[in-house]
mmCIF file of C-alpha atoms in Angstrom:
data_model
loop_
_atom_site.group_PDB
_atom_site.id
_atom_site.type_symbol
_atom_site.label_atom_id
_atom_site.label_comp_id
_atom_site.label_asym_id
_atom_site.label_seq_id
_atom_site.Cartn_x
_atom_site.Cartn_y
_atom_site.Cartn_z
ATOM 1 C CA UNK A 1 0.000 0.000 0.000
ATOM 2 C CA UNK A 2 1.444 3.177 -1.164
ATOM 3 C CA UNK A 3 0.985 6.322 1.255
ATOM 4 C CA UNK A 4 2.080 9.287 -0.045
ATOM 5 C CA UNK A 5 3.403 12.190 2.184
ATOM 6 C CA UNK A 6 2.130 15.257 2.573
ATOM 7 C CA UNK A 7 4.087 18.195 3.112
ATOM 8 C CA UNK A 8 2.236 21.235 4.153
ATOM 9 C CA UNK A 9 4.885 24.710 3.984
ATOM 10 C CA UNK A 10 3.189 27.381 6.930
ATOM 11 C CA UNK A 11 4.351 31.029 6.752
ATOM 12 C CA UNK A 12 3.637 34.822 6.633
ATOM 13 C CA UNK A 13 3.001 36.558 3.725
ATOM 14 C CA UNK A 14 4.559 39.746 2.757
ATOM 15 C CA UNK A 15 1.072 41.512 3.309
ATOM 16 C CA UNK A 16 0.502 40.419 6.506
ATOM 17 C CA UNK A 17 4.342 40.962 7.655
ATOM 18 C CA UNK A 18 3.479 44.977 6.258
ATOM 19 C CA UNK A 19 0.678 45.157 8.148
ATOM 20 C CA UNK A 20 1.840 43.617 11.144
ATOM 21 C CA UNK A 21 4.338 45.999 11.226
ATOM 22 C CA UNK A 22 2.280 49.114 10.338
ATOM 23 C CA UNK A 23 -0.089 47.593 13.728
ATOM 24 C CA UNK A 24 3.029 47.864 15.920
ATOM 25 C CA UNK A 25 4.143 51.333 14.819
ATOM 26 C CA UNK A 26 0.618 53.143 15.305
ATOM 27 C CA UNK A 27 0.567 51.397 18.574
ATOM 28 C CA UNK A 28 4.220 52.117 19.484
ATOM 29 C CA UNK A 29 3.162 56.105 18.262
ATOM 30 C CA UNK A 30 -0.119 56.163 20.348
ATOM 31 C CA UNK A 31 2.256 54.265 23.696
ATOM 32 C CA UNK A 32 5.089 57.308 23.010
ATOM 33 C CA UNK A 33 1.894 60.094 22.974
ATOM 34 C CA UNK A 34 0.138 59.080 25.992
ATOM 35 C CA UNK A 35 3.795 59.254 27.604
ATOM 36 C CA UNK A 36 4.766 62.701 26.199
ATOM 37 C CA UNK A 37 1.247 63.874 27.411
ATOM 38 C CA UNK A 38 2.097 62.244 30.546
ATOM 39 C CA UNK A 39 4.748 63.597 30.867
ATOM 40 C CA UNK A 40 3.264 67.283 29.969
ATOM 41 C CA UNK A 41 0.685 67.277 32.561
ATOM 42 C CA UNK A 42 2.851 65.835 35.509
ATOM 43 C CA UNK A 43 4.919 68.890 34.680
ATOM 44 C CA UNK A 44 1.937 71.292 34.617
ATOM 45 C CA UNK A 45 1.081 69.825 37.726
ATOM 46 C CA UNK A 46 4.472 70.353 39.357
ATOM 47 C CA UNK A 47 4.940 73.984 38.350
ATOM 48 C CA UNK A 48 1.388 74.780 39.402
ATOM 49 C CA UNK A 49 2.557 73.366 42.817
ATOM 50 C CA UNK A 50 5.671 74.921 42.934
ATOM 51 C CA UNK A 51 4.055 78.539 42.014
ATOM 52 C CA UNK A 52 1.847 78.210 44.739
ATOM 53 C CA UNK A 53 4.072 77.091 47.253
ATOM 54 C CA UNK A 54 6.229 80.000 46.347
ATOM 55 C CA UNK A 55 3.362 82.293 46.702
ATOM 56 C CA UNK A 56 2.352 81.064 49.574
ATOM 57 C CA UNK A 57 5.947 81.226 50.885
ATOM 58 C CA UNK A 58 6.359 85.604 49.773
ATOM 59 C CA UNK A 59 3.110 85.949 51.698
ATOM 60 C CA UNK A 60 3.844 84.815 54.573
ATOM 61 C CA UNK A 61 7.120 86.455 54.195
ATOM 62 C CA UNK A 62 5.665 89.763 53.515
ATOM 63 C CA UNK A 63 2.725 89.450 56.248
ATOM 64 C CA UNK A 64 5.526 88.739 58.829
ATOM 65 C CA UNK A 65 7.612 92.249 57.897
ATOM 66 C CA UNK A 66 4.894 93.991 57.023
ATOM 67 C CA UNK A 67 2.979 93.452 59.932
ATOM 68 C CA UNK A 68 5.768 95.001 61.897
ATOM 69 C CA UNK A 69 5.586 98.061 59.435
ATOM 70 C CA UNK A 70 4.784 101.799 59.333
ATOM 71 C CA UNK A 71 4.175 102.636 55.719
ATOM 72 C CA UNK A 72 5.447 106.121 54.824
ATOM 73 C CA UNK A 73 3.128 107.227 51.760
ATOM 74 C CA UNK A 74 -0.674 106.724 50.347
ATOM 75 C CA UNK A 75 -1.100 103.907 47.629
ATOM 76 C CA UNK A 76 -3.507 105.374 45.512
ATOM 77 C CA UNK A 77 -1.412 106.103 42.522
ATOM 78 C CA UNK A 78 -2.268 105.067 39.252
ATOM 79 C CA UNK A 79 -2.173 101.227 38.223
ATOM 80 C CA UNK A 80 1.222 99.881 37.346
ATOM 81 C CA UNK A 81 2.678 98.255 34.517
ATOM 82 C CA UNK A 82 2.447 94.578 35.053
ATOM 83 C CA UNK A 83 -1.477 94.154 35.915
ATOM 84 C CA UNK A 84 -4.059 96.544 34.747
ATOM 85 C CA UNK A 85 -5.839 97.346 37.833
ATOM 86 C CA UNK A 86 -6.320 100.262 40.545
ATOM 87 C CA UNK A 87 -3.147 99.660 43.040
ATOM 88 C CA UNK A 88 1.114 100.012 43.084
ATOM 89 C CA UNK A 89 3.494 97.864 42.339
ATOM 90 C CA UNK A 90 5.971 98.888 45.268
ATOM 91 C CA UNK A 91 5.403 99.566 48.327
ATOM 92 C CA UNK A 92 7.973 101.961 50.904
ATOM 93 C CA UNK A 93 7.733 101.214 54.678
ATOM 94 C CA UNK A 94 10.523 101.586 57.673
ATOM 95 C CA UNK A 95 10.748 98.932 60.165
ATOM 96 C CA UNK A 96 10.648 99.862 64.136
ATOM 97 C CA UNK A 97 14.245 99.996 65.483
ATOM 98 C CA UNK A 98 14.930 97.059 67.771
ATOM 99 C CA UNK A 99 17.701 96.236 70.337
ATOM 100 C CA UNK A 100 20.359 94.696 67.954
ATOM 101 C CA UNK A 101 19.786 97.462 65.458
ATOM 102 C CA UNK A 102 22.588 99.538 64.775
ATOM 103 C CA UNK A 103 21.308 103.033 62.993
ATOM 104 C CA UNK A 104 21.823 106.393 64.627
ATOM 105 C CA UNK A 105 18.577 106.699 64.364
ATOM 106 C CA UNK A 106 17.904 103.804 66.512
ATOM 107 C CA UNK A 107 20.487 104.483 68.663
ATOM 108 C CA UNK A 108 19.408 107.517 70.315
ATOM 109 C CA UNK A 109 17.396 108.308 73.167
ATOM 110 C CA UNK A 110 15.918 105.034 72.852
ATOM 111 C CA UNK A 111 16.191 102.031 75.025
ATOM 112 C CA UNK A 112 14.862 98.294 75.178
ATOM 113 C CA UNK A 113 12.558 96.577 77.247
ATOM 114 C CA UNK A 114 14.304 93.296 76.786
ATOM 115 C CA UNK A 115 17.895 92.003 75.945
ATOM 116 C CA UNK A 116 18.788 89.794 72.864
ATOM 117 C CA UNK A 117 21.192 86.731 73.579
ATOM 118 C CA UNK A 118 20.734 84.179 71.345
ATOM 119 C CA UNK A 119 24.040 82.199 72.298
ATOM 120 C CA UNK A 120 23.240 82.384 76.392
ATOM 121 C CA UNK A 121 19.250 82.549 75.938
ATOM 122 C CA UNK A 122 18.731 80.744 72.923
ATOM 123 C CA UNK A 123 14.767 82.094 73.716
ATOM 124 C CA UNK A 124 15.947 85.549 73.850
ATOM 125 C CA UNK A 125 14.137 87.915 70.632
ATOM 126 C CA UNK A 126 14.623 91.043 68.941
ATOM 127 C CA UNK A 127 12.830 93.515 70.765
ATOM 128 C CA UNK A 128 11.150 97.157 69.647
ATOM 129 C CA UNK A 129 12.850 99.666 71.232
ATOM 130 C CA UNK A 130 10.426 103.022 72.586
ATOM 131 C CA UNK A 131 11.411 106.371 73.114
ATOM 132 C CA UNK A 132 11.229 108.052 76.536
ATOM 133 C CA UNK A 133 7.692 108.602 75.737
ATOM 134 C CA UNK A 134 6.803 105.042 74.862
ATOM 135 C CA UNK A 135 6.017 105.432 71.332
ATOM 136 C CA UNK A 136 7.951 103.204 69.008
ATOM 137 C CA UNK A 137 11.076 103.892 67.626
ATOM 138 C CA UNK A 138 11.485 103.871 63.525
ATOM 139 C CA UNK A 139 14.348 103.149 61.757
ATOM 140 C CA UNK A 140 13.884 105.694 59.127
ATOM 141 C CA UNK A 141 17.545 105.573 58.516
ATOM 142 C CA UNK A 142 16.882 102.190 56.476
ATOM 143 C CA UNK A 143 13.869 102.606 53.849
ATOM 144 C CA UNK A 144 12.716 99.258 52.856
ATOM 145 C CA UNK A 145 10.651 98.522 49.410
ATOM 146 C CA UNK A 146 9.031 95.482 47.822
ATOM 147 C CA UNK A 147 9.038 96.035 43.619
ATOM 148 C CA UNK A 148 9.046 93.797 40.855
ATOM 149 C CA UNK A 149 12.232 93.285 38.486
ATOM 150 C CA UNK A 150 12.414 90.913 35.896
ATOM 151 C CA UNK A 151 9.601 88.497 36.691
ATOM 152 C CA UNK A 152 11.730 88.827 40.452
ATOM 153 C CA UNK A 153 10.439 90.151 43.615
ATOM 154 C CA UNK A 154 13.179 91.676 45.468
ATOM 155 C CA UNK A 155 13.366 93.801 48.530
ATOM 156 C CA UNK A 156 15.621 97.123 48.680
ATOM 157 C CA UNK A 157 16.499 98.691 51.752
ATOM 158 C CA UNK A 158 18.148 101.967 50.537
ATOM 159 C CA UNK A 159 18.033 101.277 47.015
ATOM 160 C CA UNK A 160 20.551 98.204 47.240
ATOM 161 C CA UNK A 161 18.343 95.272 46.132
ATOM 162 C CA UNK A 162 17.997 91.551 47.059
ATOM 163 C CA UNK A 163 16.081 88.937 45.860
ATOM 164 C CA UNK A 164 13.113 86.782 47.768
ATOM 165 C CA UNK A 165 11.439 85.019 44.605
ATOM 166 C CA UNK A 166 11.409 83.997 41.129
ATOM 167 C CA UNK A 167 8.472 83.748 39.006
ATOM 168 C CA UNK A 168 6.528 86.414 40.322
ATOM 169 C CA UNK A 169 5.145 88.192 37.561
ATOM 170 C CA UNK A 170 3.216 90.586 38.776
ATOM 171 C CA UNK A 171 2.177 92.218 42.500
ATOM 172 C CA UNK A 172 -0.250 95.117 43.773
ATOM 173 C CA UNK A 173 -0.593 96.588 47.042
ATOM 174 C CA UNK A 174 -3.951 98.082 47.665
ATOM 175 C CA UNK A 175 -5.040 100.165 51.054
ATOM 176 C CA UNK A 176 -8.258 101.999 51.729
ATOM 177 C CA UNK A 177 -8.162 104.526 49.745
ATOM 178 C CA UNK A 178 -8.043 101.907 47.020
ATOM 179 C CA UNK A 179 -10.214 99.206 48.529
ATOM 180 C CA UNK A 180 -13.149 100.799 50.957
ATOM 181 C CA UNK A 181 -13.519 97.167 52.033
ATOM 182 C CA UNK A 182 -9.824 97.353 53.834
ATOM 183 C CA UNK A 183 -9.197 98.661 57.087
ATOM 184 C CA UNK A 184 -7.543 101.701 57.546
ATOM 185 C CA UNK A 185 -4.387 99.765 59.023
ATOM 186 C CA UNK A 186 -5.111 96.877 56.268
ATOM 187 C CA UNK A 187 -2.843 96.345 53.269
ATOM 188 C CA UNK A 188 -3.898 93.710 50.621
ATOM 189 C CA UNK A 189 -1.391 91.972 48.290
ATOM 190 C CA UNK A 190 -1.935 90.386 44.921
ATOM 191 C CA UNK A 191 0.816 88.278 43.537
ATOM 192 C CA UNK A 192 0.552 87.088 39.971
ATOM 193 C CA UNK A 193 2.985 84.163 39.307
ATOM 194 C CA UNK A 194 3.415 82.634 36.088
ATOM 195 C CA UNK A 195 6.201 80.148 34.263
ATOM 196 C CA UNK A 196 6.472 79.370 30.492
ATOM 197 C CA UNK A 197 4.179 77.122 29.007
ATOM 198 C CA UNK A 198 2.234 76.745 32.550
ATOM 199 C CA UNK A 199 -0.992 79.206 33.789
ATOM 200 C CA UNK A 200 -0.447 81.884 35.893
ATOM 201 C CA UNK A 201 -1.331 81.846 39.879
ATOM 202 C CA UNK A 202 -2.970 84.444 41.524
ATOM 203 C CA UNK A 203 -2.563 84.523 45.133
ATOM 204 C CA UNK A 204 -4.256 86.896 47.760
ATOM 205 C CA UNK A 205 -3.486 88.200 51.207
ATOM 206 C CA UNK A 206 -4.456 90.886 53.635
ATOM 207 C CA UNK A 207 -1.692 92.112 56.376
ATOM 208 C CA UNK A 208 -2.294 94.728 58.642
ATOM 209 C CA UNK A 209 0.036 96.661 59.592
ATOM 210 C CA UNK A 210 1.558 97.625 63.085
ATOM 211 C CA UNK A 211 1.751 101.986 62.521
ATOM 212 C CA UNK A 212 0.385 103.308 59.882
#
């Protein structure tokens, strides 16, 4: 009995190899997109975060200065150039003169009602020092001022600048006479912060001050 063999030869066409192929790269392209995007948004995320932990950061840092402040001129000047609104880019304010400071201003006829030690009495602060009436002592020897330069907010103290924060594109300081719903010892602050490519932050805070 004669069987014959049969041989059966299995394979891909060059078709189906093509489209195989064409399969894997759309799927490969859609994989790298959702990554990119990915990628995109964690970074919006992270910059949003960072902007408002840096705005968060100025305010307090202005509401702790400020609120130890005597401003030494009215706000209500016209708007300034970074945001189109009723209020000032810069504020001017002198700081009271305390027992380490070391102005001629603060120096005479003024005493303090505590001592500063911070190597003995770690616990030990600065103090305000008071005239021989008890009203505070200013240090008007040392003008301070918050402005804007360069998407920077820096702080001057006699026209010598420093730097407290990046990315802050934008502030205004509004009293009373710009905001009736303010108290008359009440200065609000509007930072605008803003990075490429990522929305700006708007941040709000109300400090009142100790003199006005």
């Amino acid at each position: 009995m004669n069987m014959k063999r049969i041989s059966s030869n299995s394979g891909f066409t060059l078709v189906e190899v093509v489209a195989s192929a064409g399969i894997f790269v759309i799927l490969g392209l859609i994989t790298i997109l959702f990554f990119i995007q990915g990628v995109s948004n964690w970074q919006l995320l992270t910059n949003q975060s960072d902007l408002r932990s840096t705005g968060r950061n100025v305010l307090v840092y202005m509401a702790q200065e400020l609120g130890n402040a005597t401003r030494t001129s009215s706000l209500g000047i016209p708007p300034n150039a970074f945001i189109a609104s009723p209020g000032q880019n810069e504020i001017t304010f002198y700081l009271p003169c305390n027992n380490v400071s070391t102005s001629g201003v603060c120096t005479s006829s003024s005493f303090a009602t505590c001592t500063y030690d911070p190597i003995n009495d770690p616990d030990s602060k600065r103090c305000p020092l008071i005239d021989s009436n008890s009203n505070t002592k200013w240090d008007t020897a040392n003008q301070i001022k918050y402005l804007i330069v360069d998407n920077q907010l820096q702080r001057a103290v006699n026209g010598v600048n420093s730097p407290i924060a990046s990315d802050i594109s934008g502030v205004i300081f509004e009293d009373q006479s710009l905001n009736p719903n303010l108290n008359s010892n009440e200065v609000k602050v509007t930072l605008t912060l803003s990075r490429p490519k990522t929305e700006s932050l708007i941040l709000v805070g109300i400090v009142k001050l100790k003199n006005q």
